[in-house]
Short mmCIF file of C-alpha atoms and ligand atoms in Angstrom, two decimals:
data_model
loop_
_atom_site.label_atom_id
_atom_site.label_comp_id
_atom_site.label_asym_id
_atom_site.label_seq_id
_atom_site.Cartn_x
_atom_site.Cartn_y
_atom_site.Cartn_z
CA UNK F 837 95.20 66.47 63.62
CA UNK F 838 97.77 65.24 66.42
CA UNK F 839 98.29 67.83 69.23
CA UNK F 840 102.08 67.78 68.46
CA UNK F 841 101.35 68.81 65.03
CA UNK F 842 98.95 71.53 65.59
CA UNK F 843 101.51 72.91 68.03
CA UNK F 844 103.94 72.81 65.56
CA UNK F 845 102.05 74.70 62.94
CA UNK F 846 100.92 77.43 65.21
CA UNK F 847 104.01 77.88 67.62
CA UNK F 848 104.81 81.63 67.10
CA UNK F 849 102.23 82.16 64.31
CA UNK F 850 99.25 84.59 63.49
CA UNK F 851 95.88 82.99 63.68
CA UNK F 852 92.90 85.16 62.33
CA UNK F 853 89.75 85.14 63.76
CA UNK F 854 87.30 85.43 60.65
CA UNK F 855 83.89 86.64 62.05
CA UNK F 856 81.18 89.24 61.30
CA UNK F 857 79.24 90.90 63.97
CA UNK F 858 75.51 89.77 64.11
CA UNK F 859 73.73 92.01 61.58
CA UNK F 860 76.88 93.32 59.73
CA UNK F 861 76.79 93.26 56.17
CA UNK F 862 79.83 90.77 55.87
CA UNK F 863 77.67 88.35 57.68
CA UNK F 864 77.35 85.63 55.07
CA UNK F 865 79.24 82.37 54.40
CA UNK F 866 80.36 83.03 51.20
CA UNK F 867 81.96 86.48 52.40
CA UNK F 868 83.59 84.88 55.56
CA UNK F 869 85.11 82.14 53.13
CA UNK F 870 86.53 84.71 51.05
CA UNK F 871 87.84 86.59 53.86
CA UNK F 872 89.64 83.49 55.16
CA UNK F 873 90.98 82.82 51.86
CA UNK F 874 92.56 86.12 51.79
CA UNK F 875 94.01 85.81 55.48
CA UNK F 876 95.52 82.62 54.50
CA UNK F 877 97.13 83.92 51.34
CA UNK F 878 98.54 86.68 53.67
CA UNK F 879 100.21 84.15 55.59
CA UNK F 880 97.88 83.49 58.38
CA UNK F 881 98.91 79.81 60.15
CA UNK F 882 95.56 79.24 61.33
CA UNK F 883 91.84 80.50 61.67
CA UNK F 884 89.08 81.09 64.42
CA UNK F 885 85.71 80.51 62.78
CA UNK F 886 82.16 80.88 64.46
CA UNK F 887 79.56 78.36 63.49
CA UNK F 888 79.67 74.83 62.01
CA UNK F 889 78.51 76.29 58.70
CA UNK F 890 81.25 78.82 58.13
CA UNK F 891 83.73 76.10 59.04
CA UNK F 892 82.31 73.87 56.40
CA UNK F 893 82.83 76.46 53.76
CA UNK F 894 86.14 77.42 54.77
CA UNK F 895 87.40 73.67 54.88
CA UNK F 896 86.61 73.39 51.31
CA UNK F 897 89.82 75.57 50.48
CA UNK F 898 92.40 74.93 53.46
CA UNK F 899 93.64 72.53 55.87
CA UNK F 900 95.16 74.83 58.32
CA UNK F 901 94.13 74.44 61.95
CA UNK F 902 90.79 75.65 62.75
CA UNK F 903 89.89 76.89 66.14
CA UNK F 904 86.05 76.26 66.14
CA UNK F 905 83.60 78.36 68.35
CA UNK F 906 79.99 78.65 68.48
CA UNK F 907 78.65 81.57 69.93
CA UNK F 908 75.24 81.68 71.87
CA UNK F 909 73.52 84.75 73.32
CA UNK F 910 71.14 84.16 76.17
CA UNK F 911 69.32 87.17 77.82
CA UNK F 912 72.14 89.25 76.95
CA UNK F 913 74.76 86.93 78.12
CA UNK F 914 77.33 85.46 75.27
CA UNK F 915 78.83 82.14 75.98
CA UNK F 916 81.05 80.43 73.52
CA UNK F 917 80.34 77.11 72.71
CA UNK F 918 77.58 76.10 75.60
CA UNK F 919 76.92 72.45 74.82
CA UNK F 920 78.07 69.33 73.33
CA UNK F 921 76.01 69.19 70.39
CA UNK F 922 77.40 72.32 69.21
CA UNK F 923 80.92 71.26 69.73
CA UNK F 924 80.07 68.29 67.60
CA UNK F 925 78.86 70.26 64.79
CA UNK F 926 81.97 72.02 64.96
CA UNK F 927 84.00 69.02 64.66
CA UNK F 928 82.16 67.53 61.96
CA UNK F 929 82.37 70.64 59.93
CA UNK F 930 86.46 70.20 60.21
CA UNK F 931 87.33 72.49 63.56
CA UNK F 932 90.84 71.25 64.65
CA UNK F 933 90.42 72.74 68.11
CA UNK F 934 87.15 73.55 69.82
CA UNK F 935 87.31 76.57 72.18
CA UNK F 936 84.68 77.46 74.58
CA UNK F 937 83.79 79.62 77.67
CA UNK F 938 85.42 78.48 80.85
CA UNK F 939 84.68 81.36 83.17
CA UNK F 940 83.48 81.53 86.51
CA UNK F 941 79.83 82.81 85.12
CA UNK F 942 76.71 81.12 86.51
CA UNK F 943 75.14 79.95 83.10
CA UNK F 944 71.26 79.33 82.94
CA UNK F 945 71.73 77.51 80.05
CA UNK F 946 74.09 74.76 78.19
CA UNK F 947 76.38 72.30 80.01
CA UNK F 948 78.58 72.72 82.58
CA UNK F 949 82.21 73.34 80.73
CA UNK F 950 84.14 70.84 82.93
CA UNK F 951 81.87 68.10 81.73
CA UNK F 952 82.04 69.68 77.96
CA UNK F 953 85.94 69.54 77.84
CA UNK F 954 86.04 65.56 78.85
CA UNK F 955 83.20 64.70 76.43
CA UNK F 956 85.16 66.98 73.70
CA UNK F 957 88.28 64.80 74.55
CA UNK F 958 86.32 61.45 74.68
CA UNK F 959 83.88 61.48 72.15
CA UNK F 960 85.26 64.04 69.76
CA UNK F 961 88.95 63.34 70.43
CA UNK F 962 89.98 67.00 69.74
CA UNK F 963 91.93 69.45 71.80
CA UNK F 964 89.92 72.21 73.91
CA UNK F 965 90.96 75.84 74.20
CA UNK F 966 89.56 77.31 77.29
CA UNK F 967 88.48 81.00 76.86
CA UNK F 968 88.79 82.68 80.05
CA UNK F 969 88.84 86.24 82.01
CA UNK F 970 91.19 85.54 84.76
CA UNK F 971 94.04 83.80 85.97
CA UNK F 972 91.74 81.58 88.32
CA UNK F 973 89.55 80.64 85.66
CA UNK F 974 92.81 79.52 83.66
CA UNK F 975 93.67 77.36 86.37
CA UNK F 976 90.39 75.87 86.76
CA UNK F 977 90.29 75.15 83.02
CA UNK F 978 93.77 73.33 82.97
CA UNK F 979 92.47 71.33 86.15
CA UNK F 980 89.72 70.48 83.81
CA UNK F 981 91.76 69.17 80.96
CA UNK F 982 91.99 72.03 78.71
CA UNK F 983 94.78 71.91 76.36
CA UNK F 984 95.28 75.83 75.44
CA UNK F 985 94.41 78.71 77.34
CA UNK F 986 93.42 82.45 75.86
CA UNK F 987 92.32 85.39 77.80
CA UNK F 988 89.87 86.22 75.27
CA UNK F 989 87.00 86.96 77.72
CA UNK F 990 88.85 89.68 79.74
CA UNK F 991 86.63 92.45 79.40
CA UNK F 992 83.70 90.57 78.74
CA UNK F 993 82.46 89.08 82.12
CA UNK F 994 80.77 90.54 85.24
CA UNK F 995 84.28 90.61 87.36
CA UNK F 996 86.64 92.12 84.40
CA UNK F 997 83.99 94.46 82.45
CA UNK F 998 85.30 97.61 81.18
CA UNK F 999 89.11 96.48 80.32
CA UNK F 1000 89.17 97.78 76.58
CA UNK F 1001 92.60 96.89 75.75
CA UNK F 1002 94.66 93.61 76.00
CA UNK F 1003 95.84 92.99 79.72
CA UNK F 1004 99.53 92.58 79.36
CA UNK F 1005 99.84 91.61 83.13
CA UNK F 1006 97.08 88.95 82.68
CA UNK F 1007 99.39 87.24 79.86
CA UNK F 1008 102.30 87.67 82.18
CA UNK F 1009 100.50 85.64 84.89
CA UNK F 1010 99.21 82.86 82.63
CA UNK F 1011 102.70 82.29 80.62
CA UNK F 1012 104.46 82.23 84.07
CA UNK F 1013 101.81 80.27 86.16
CA UNK F 1014 99.71 78.12 83.73
CA UNK F 1015 101.24 74.91 82.12
CA UNK F 1016 99.66 74.87 78.88
CA UNK F 1017 100.37 76.96 75.62
CA UNK F 1018 98.80 80.35 76.15
CA UNK F 1019 97.09 81.72 73.01
CA UNK F 1020 96.96 85.65 73.39
CA UNK F 1021 93.65 86.68 72.08
CA UNK F 1022 91.36 89.77 72.84
CA UNK F 1023 92.05 93.46 71.70
CA UNK F 1024 95.39 92.86 69.69
CA UNK F 1025 95.02 95.51 67.05
CA UNK F 1026 98.74 96.29 65.77
CA UNK F 1027 101.57 94.47 64.48
CA UNK F 1028 103.62 95.50 67.44
CA UNK F 1029 101.10 94.19 69.80
CA UNK F 1030 101.21 90.98 68.15
CA UNK F 1031 104.95 90.58 68.06
CA UNK F 1032 104.94 91.51 71.72
CA UNK F 1033 102.39 88.95 72.91
CA UNK F 1034 104.92 86.26 71.26
CA UNK F 1035 107.87 87.78 72.72
CA UNK F 1036 106.35 87.78 76.24
CA UNK F 1037 105.76 84.10 75.89
CA UNK F 1038 102.31 83.89 74.22
CA UNK F 1039 102.01 80.52 72.18
CA UNK F 1040 100.48 82.16 69.22
CA UNK F 1041 98.25 85.13 68.85
CA UNK F 1042 94.76 85.78 67.51
CA UNK F 1043 93.72 88.63 65.54
CA UNK F 1044 90.22 89.43 64.59
CA UNK F 1045 88.60 92.84 64.25
CA UNK F 1046 91.79 94.77 63.18
CA UNK F 1047 92.17 92.24 60.21
CA UNK F 1048 88.70 91.25 59.22
CA UNK F 1049 86.34 93.84 59.92
CA UNK F 1050 86.53 97.03 57.49
CA UNK F 1051 83.60 98.72 59.75
CA UNK F 1052 85.61 98.60 62.49
CA UNK F 1053 88.75 99.82 60.61
CA UNK F 1054 87.15 102.37 58.84
CA UNK F 1055 85.54 103.87 62.05
CA UNK F 1056 89.30 104.13 63.32
CA UNK F 1057 90.23 106.28 60.56
CA UNK F 1058 87.31 108.44 60.66
CA UNK F 1059 88.15 109.07 64.21
CA UNK F 1060 91.75 109.91 63.65
CA UNK F 1061 90.85 112.28 61.14
CA UNK F 1062 88.15 114.05 63.33
CA UNK F 1063 90.77 114.34 66.14
CA UNK F 1064 93.22 115.97 63.52
CA UNK F 1065 90.44 118.55 62.50
CA UNK F 1066 91.49 121.68 64.48
CA UNK F 1067 87.74 122.41 65.07
CA UNK F 1068 87.35 119.06 66.93
CA UNK F 1069 86.25 119.53 70.59
CA UNK F 1070 85.74 116.98 73.72
CA UNK F 1071 83.83 117.61 77.07
CA UNK F 1072 86.02 117.70 80.08
CA UNK F 1073 84.47 117.08 83.35
CA UNK F 1074 86.13 117.46 86.76
CA UNK F 1075 84.66 115.92 89.97
CA UNK F 1076 85.80 117.48 92.74
CA UNK F 1077 84.51 117.23 96.70
CA UNK F 1078 82.73 120.70 96.49
CA UNK F 1079 81.63 121.10 92.76
CA UNK F 1080 81.61 119.36 89.54
CA UNK F 1081 82.49 121.79 86.65
CA UNK F 1082 82.46 120.51 82.96
CA UNK F 1083 82.59 122.37 79.60
CA UNK F 1084 83.63 121.73 75.91
CA UNK F 1085 87.22 121.95 75.38
CA UNK F 1086 88.78 122.67 71.86
CA UNK F 1087 91.88 121.58 70.56
CA UNK F 1088 93.96 124.66 71.49
CA UNK F 1089 92.37 124.41 75.19
CA UNK F 1090 89.45 127.14 75.02
CA UNK F 1091 86.60 126.43 77.36
CA UNK F 1092 83.17 127.05 75.99
CA UNK F 1093 79.56 125.99 77.37
CA UNK F 1094 81.13 125.55 80.53
CA UNK F 1095 78.70 124.48 83.67
CA UNK F 1096 79.34 124.41 87.28
CA UNK F 1097 76.96 122.52 89.99
CA UNK F 1098 77.70 121.97 93.70
CA UNK F 1099 78.68 118.42 94.48
CA UNK F 1100 76.29 116.69 96.49
CA UNK F 1101 78.71 114.78 98.23
CA UNK F 1102 76.92 114.14 101.65
CA UNK F 1103 74.36 112.05 99.44
CA UNK F 1104 76.72 109.62 98.53
CA UNK F 1105 77.48 107.72 95.11
CA UNK F 1106 74.61 108.04 93.45
CA UNK F 1107 74.08 111.97 93.88
CA UNK F 1108 77.61 112.30 92.99
CA UNK F 1109 76.94 110.35 89.71
CA UNK F 1110 73.75 111.91 89.18
CA UNK F 1111 75.29 115.61 89.70
CA UNK F 1112 78.16 114.46 86.97
CA UNK F 1113 75.26 113.13 84.68
CA UNK F 1114 73.54 116.34 85.11
CA UNK F 1115 76.50 118.66 84.26
CA UNK F 1116 77.12 116.82 81.03
CA UNK F 1117 73.49 116.61 80.24
CA UNK F 1118 73.94 120.36 80.21
CA UNK F 1119 77.04 120.77 78.04
CA UNK F 1120 75.37 118.29 75.60
CA UNK F 1121 72.17 120.47 75.30
CA UNK F 1122 74.02 123.59 74.69
CA UNK F 1123 76.32 121.89 72.20
CA UNK F 1124 73.46 120.68 70.49
CA UNK F 1125 71.82 124.08 69.79
CA UNK F 1126 75.39 125.20 68.82
CA UNK F 1127 75.83 122.29 66.32
CA UNK F 1128 78.70 121.08 68.20
CA UNK F 1129 79.35 117.42 68.29
CA UNK F 1130 81.90 116.04 70.83
CA UNK F 1131 84.12 113.18 69.89
CA UNK F 1132 84.67 111.82 73.33
CA UNK F 1133 84.23 112.69 76.88
CA UNK F 1134 87.22 113.25 79.41
CA UNK F 1135 86.67 112.97 83.08
CA UNK F 1136 88.79 114.04 85.94
CA UNK F 1137 88.00 113.02 89.40
CA UNK F 1138 89.40 113.48 92.99
CA UNK F 1139 90.79 110.08 93.97
CA UNK F 1140 93.14 107.48 92.46
CA UNK F 1141 91.55 106.19 89.04
CA UNK F 1142 91.93 102.57 87.75
CA UNK F 1143 93.09 103.70 83.80
CA UNK F 1144 92.55 100.07 82.73
CA UNK F 1145 88.97 99.77 83.61
CA UNK F 1146 87.94 103.46 84.36
CA UNK F 1147 86.77 102.93 87.94
CA UNK F 1148 87.49 104.64 90.89
CA UNK F 1149 90.30 103.15 92.52
CA UNK F 1150 90.27 104.82 95.89
CA UNK F 1151 88.45 108.29 96.65
CA UNK F 1152 88.68 109.93 100.31
CA UNK F 1153 85.78 111.07 102.25
CA UNK F 1154 85.31 113.88 100.55
CA UNK F 1155 83.60 111.66 97.81
CA UNK F 1156 81.94 109.31 100.06
CA UNK F 1157 81.28 105.93 98.45
CA UNK F 1158 83.03 106.77 95.37
CA UNK F 1159 85.58 104.00 95.70
CA UNK F 1160 85.15 101.32 92.91
CA UNK F 1161 82.39 103.17 91.08
CA UNK F 1162 82.85 102.37 87.45
CA UNK F 1163 82.74 105.94 86.22
CA UNK F 1164 83.76 105.20 82.92
CA UNK F 1165 81.07 102.35 82.17
CA UNK F 1166 78.38 104.72 83.85
CA UNK F 1167 79.30 107.35 81.40
CA UNK F 1168 79.46 105.30 78.38
CA UNK F 1169 76.35 103.74 79.11
CA UNK F 1170 74.59 107.14 79.22
CA UNK F 1171 76.14 109.03 76.70
CA UNK F 1172 77.55 106.71 74.01
CA UNK F 1173 80.72 108.66 73.72
CA UNK F 1174 84.58 107.40 74.02
CA UNK F 1175 85.29 108.04 77.72
CA UNK F 1176 88.66 108.44 79.56
CA UNK F 1177 89.05 108.92 83.13
CA UNK F 1178 92.10 110.57 85.10
CA UNK F 1179 92.86 111.71 88.65
CA UNK F 1180 92.26 115.82 88.80
CA UNK F 1181 95.78 116.22 89.80
CA UNK F 1182 96.90 114.37 86.81
CA UNK F 1183 94.45 116.18 84.82
CA UNK F 1184 95.85 119.73 85.95
CA UNK F 1185 99.17 118.37 84.81
CA UNK F 1186 97.91 117.61 81.13
CA UNK F 1187 96.36 121.04 80.89
CA UNK F 1188 99.74 122.47 81.82
CA UNK F 1189 101.41 120.36 79.03
CA UNK F 1190 98.84 120.74 76.33
CA UNK F 1191 97.55 124.22 76.89
CA UNK F 1192 99.74 125.90 79.62
CA UNK F 1193 103.32 126.53 80.40
CA UNK F 1194 104.12 122.84 80.04
CA UNK F 1195 104.11 123.02 76.34
CA UNK F 1196 107.45 122.13 74.86
CA UNK F 1197 108.60 120.72 78.07
CA UNK F 1198 109.42 116.96 78.51
CA UNK F 1199 109.63 116.64 82.27
CA UNK F 1200 107.98 118.70 84.90
CA UNK F 1201 105.58 118.30 88.03
CA UNK F 1202 102.37 120.42 88.30
CA UNK F 1203 101.30 120.78 92.15
CA UNK F 1204 98.19 121.51 93.22
CA UNK F 1205 97.57 123.19 96.59
CA UNK F 1206 94.31 123.66 98.41
CA UNK F 1207 92.57 121.67 101.01
CA UNK F 1208 95.34 119.20 100.67
CA UNK F 1209 98.01 118.57 97.90
CA UNK F 1210 97.89 116.83 94.23
CA UNK F 1211 100.32 116.39 91.90
CA UNK F 1212 100.83 115.31 88.31
CA UNK F 1213 104.35 114.08 87.02
CA UNK F 1214 105.20 114.22 83.32
CA UNK F 1215 108.11 112.48 82.20
CA UNK F 1216 109.40 112.39 78.71
CA UNK F 1217 106.36 114.04 77.71
CA UNK F 1218 103.78 111.32 79.21
CA UNK F 1219 101.79 111.75 82.38
CA UNK F 1220 103.01 108.98 85.08
CA UNK F 1221 99.93 107.39 86.55
CA UNK F 1222 101.61 104.43 88.41
CA UNK F 1223 99.85 100.97 88.88
CA UNK F 1224 96.96 102.09 90.65
CA UNK F 1225 96.95 105.72 89.70
CA UNK F 1226 98.74 106.89 92.52
CA UNK F 1227 101.75 108.44 90.87
CA UNK F 1228 102.72 111.94 92.22
CA UNK F 1229 100.83 111.59 95.56
CA UNK F 1230 103.50 113.95 96.89
CA UNK F 1231 101.43 115.16 99.60
CA UNK F 1232 101.98 111.98 101.69
CA UNK F 1233 105.79 112.08 101.79
CA UNK F 1234 106.89 112.64 105.16
CA UNK F 1235 108.77 115.76 105.78
CA UNK F 1236 109.06 115.61 109.47
CA UNK F 1237 109.49 112.48 111.26
CA UNK F 1238 106.82 111.86 113.90
CA UNK F 1239 105.17 115.39 113.01
CA UNK F 1240 101.78 116.28 112.49
CA UNK F 1241 99.35 113.53 112.13
CA UNK F 1242 97.87 113.20 108.54
CA UNK F 1243 94.43 112.17 107.24
CA UNK F 1244 96.42 109.19 105.59
CA UNK F 1245 97.09 107.98 108.86
CA UNK F 1246 100.81 108.69 108.98
CA UNK F 1247 102.78 111.43 110.79
CA UNK F 1248 104.76 114.07 109.27
CA UNK F 1249 103.43 114.38 105.91
CA UNK F 1250 103.89 117.46 103.48
CA UNK F 1251 100.21 117.78 103.15
CA UNK F 1252 100.26 118.28 107.13
CA UNK F 1253 101.86 121.40 107.12
CA UNK F 1254 101.19 122.58 103.52
CA UNK F 1255 97.10 123.26 103.21
CA UNK F 1256 94.73 126.00 103.35
CA UNK F 1257 93.84 124.53 107.04
CA UNK F 1258 97.97 124.69 107.92
CA UNK F 1259 98.13 128.19 106.43
CA UNK F 1260 94.80 129.46 108.78
CA UNK F 1261 96.07 127.50 111.87
CA UNK F 1262 99.57 129.36 111.61
CA UNK F 1263 98.02 132.76 111.03
CA UNK F 1264 95.63 132.30 113.89
CA UNK F 1265 98.47 131.38 116.03
CA UNK F 1266 100.66 134.40 114.76
CA UNK F 1267 97.75 136.77 114.98
CA UNK F 1268 97.61 136.53 118.64
CA UNK F 1269 94.09 137.68 119.26
CA UNK F 1270 90.80 135.79 118.68
CA UNK F 1271 89.28 135.96 115.14
CA UNK F 1272 85.57 135.90 114.55
CA UNK F 1273 84.84 132.16 115.16
CA UNK F 1274 81.80 132.84 112.51
CA UNK F 1275 84.37 132.74 109.59
CA UNK F 1276 84.83 129.58 107.97
CA UNK F 1277 88.40 128.36 107.49
CA UNK F 1278 87.82 128.49 103.70
CA UNK F 1279 86.73 132.06 103.57
CA UNK F 1280 89.64 133.02 106.10
CA UNK F 1281 92.20 131.49 103.89
CA UNK F 1282 91.02 133.44 101.08
CA UNK F 1283 91.21 136.51 103.32
CA UNK F 1284 94.86 135.52 104.40
CA UNK F 1285 95.76 135.33 100.53
CA UNK F 1286 94.57 138.58 100.15
CA UNK F 1287 96.23 140.17 103.18
CA UNK F 1288 99.39 138.69 102.12
CA UNK F 1289 99.17 140.06 98.74
CA UNK F 1290 98.46 143.30 100.08
CA UNK F 1291 101.80 143.28 102.38
CA UNK F 1292 100.00 142.39 106.03
CA UNK F 1293 103.21 141.26 107.94
CA UNK F 1294 101.00 138.55 109.82
CA UNK F 1295 99.63 137.25 106.80
CA UNK F 1296 103.07 136.93 105.13
CA UNK F 1297 104.40 135.34 108.18
CA UNK F 1298 101.88 132.68 107.94
CA UNK F 1299 102.81 132.10 104.08
CA UNK F 1300 106.49 132.01 105.08
CA UNK F 1301 105.68 129.15 107.41
CA UNK F 1302 104.25 126.99 104.77
CA UNK F 1303 106.93 127.98 102.44
CA UNK F 1304 109.25 126.40 104.34
CA UNK F 1305 107.83 123.08 104.31
CA UNK F 1306 106.92 123.26 100.83
CA UNK F 1307 110.66 124.13 99.75
CA UNK F 1308 111.57 121.01 101.59
CA UNK F 1309 109.04 118.82 99.80
CA UNK F 1310 109.91 120.31 96.54
CA UNK F 1311 113.67 120.11 96.95
CA UNK F 1312 113.00 116.15 97.41
CA UNK F 1313 111.27 116.14 94.22
CA UNK F 1314 114.07 117.75 92.36
CA UNK F 1315 116.53 115.37 93.81
CA UNK F 1316 114.18 112.38 92.87
CA UNK F 1317 113.26 113.45 89.52
CA UNK F 1318 115.38 116.45 88.28
CA UNK F 1319 112.26 118.14 86.36
CA UNK F 1320 112.95 121.02 84.27
CA UNK F 1321 110.12 122.86 85.97
CA UNK F 1322 107.68 122.53 89.05
CA UNK F 1323 104.33 124.39 88.78
CA UNK F 1324 102.24 125.52 91.52
CA UNK F 1325 98.59 126.24 91.44
CA UNK F 1326 95.43 126.25 93.79
CA UNK F 1327 93.78 128.31 95.91
CA UNK F 1328 96.59 128.79 98.27
CA UNK F 1329 99.07 130.29 95.60
CA UNK F 1330 96.77 131.74 93.29
CA UNK F 1331 98.43 135.09 92.19
CA UNK F 1332 101.50 134.85 94.37
CA UNK F 1333 104.14 135.35 92.16
CA UNK F 1334 106.44 136.32 94.97
CA UNK F 1335 105.87 133.17 96.96
CA UNK F 1336 106.66 130.83 94.03
CA UNK F 1337 109.68 133.00 93.67
CA UNK F 1338 110.51 132.72 97.51
CA UNK F 1339 109.86 128.92 96.88
CA UNK F 1340 112.67 128.72 94.25
CA UNK F 1341 115.41 130.38 96.39
CA UNK F 1342 114.58 128.30 99.31
CA UNK F 1343 114.95 125.41 97.36
CA UNK F 1344 118.03 126.24 95.44
CA UNK F 1345 119.49 127.00 98.84
CA UNK F 1346 118.41 123.25 99.84
CA UNK F 1347 119.57 121.48 97.04
CA UNK F 1348 123.27 120.25 96.71
CA UNK F 1349 124.98 122.24 93.61
CA UNK F 1350 121.60 124.15 93.84
CA UNK F 1351 123.10 127.34 92.34
CA UNK F 1352 124.59 125.33 89.57
CA UNK F 1353 121.28 123.56 88.85
CA UNK F 1354 119.08 126.54 88.95
CA UNK F 1355 115.54 124.77 89.96
CA UNK F 1356 112.70 126.56 88.48
CA UNK F 1357 109.52 126.83 90.56
CA UNK F 1358 106.67 128.90 88.83
CA UNK F 1359 102.91 129.85 89.12
CA UNK F 1360 100.89 127.60 86.43
CA UNK F 1361 99.22 129.02 83.54
CA UNK F 1362 96.34 126.74 83.57
CA UNK F 1363 93.71 127.91 86.34
CA UNK F 1364 90.28 127.22 87.86
CA UNK F 1365 89.22 125.06 84.71
CA UNK F 1366 92.67 123.14 84.54
CA UNK F 1367 90.90 119.96 85.61
CA UNK F 1368 88.10 120.38 82.71
CA UNK F 1369 91.02 121.50 80.47
CA UNK F 1370 92.92 118.37 81.12
CA UNK F 1371 90.15 116.05 80.86
CA UNK F 1372 89.47 117.46 77.33
CA UNK F 1373 92.82 116.91 76.44
CA UNK F 1374 92.96 113.41 77.60
CA UNK F 1375 90.30 112.76 74.90
CA UNK F 1376 92.80 114.04 72.23
CA UNK F 1377 95.76 112.14 73.60
CA UNK F 1378 94.37 108.70 73.99
CA UNK F 1379 92.18 109.24 70.82
CA UNK F 1380 95.50 109.63 68.93
CA UNK F 1381 97.71 107.42 70.57
ZN1 ZN P 2862 99.65 111.85 104.69
#
């Protein structure tokens, strides 16, 4: 078939991938043939089929374009159409396009793919679809002569491992920068996603499991029902610099079987990961005794999280070595549960949204104040995470030009004035007498909190100092986001209703039209286990969306 004819037939259309997983009950030539017949009856403009045998069987019924592939596994490595013999067999069975892996992986078997593309063109006279995982690989494949490119292998190579959903940003890059038609393939599972792929410039779209694998489709339905079950529970974990907490989170936010261990942070990545595994194992062991089966695992961690691949994008020194650790992959391999990761302050906002005072609200910001400041922004009922998981980093917005140095490298950040360390420094200054140097700052901060609540003037003055800066920062947030409420939580504010009321008054005075806007600032409901609760809520959330 002429390439222009193929393009005409597939442009803007649906290609159905008719494959069965090895060992699946549908892995049978006659069954695959009938699935293909059904897909064509349903309107598929083309097919993607594994093996010459299946293509030959399907070719008896139809002349639609078939993207032929031959999957080969070698030492657990999957390579699509690794040699010319396979390609030739696909061609003689009736394939219209030959697809092959064109990734940067080093293969210990088969032929170099550049050479393969040339031989398929020269000897078989067929066009080639390059299955790639990245933009760079697409460039390389097109330079080697590939006629079509698909991001099929995104999520399946060492470099992209862990990506479980279709990468819209990769599609955008491919459509913009690659000069051959882009075939959208990989994790497209709904009609809306297929339509979006075409709308965003894909030449055609390939859908597989969501159409042709009843086992996968059934499992999705079963999981959805399990989650609507009011008795469903998820494991929530909260990894912080000083402790790792975990527990079983019920649909109503109730926590049971909770476990807490100190974080072995000084020992680095492996020790933190081992501590995480240990708390989850303890919760799982208790759950087994009580015959509770968790439907997933939610992990809140300090640091910015890469929601796309489940790794830690950036963590500060209180979790040394944590940056770039693929937390989701580690957890899934170990516990075989669907796993979701989230920043700890973001998790606290989710806890407030699902189980706390944020229920029924659409727009709020939940701020946690302790050794630093974390925040989660909920907008239109959804948590804002941002491109790299940094959304809500309000602790590092400048409150005073050329002010105190901050650990982020800038000066005058909100966090440099509003934190337990800042409270302690101010208290010491106002005290005017030497305090017992044996008392650690964390203990002293607790002491100051108690003194302020008991009416001690010096402690209250230290709080007032912090309040001035916090009010400036919160007024900025009201101006940028205009939320319904700002919630405060964390060691510094716990139990301090009057402090929250003071902040609210100060903010109203700072804001333009403040008395009319009536900004609401109040203490959060979610407490010590907010991160665990929010991580659990994430499982229910992600599963059902
Ligand atoms: Zn800063």
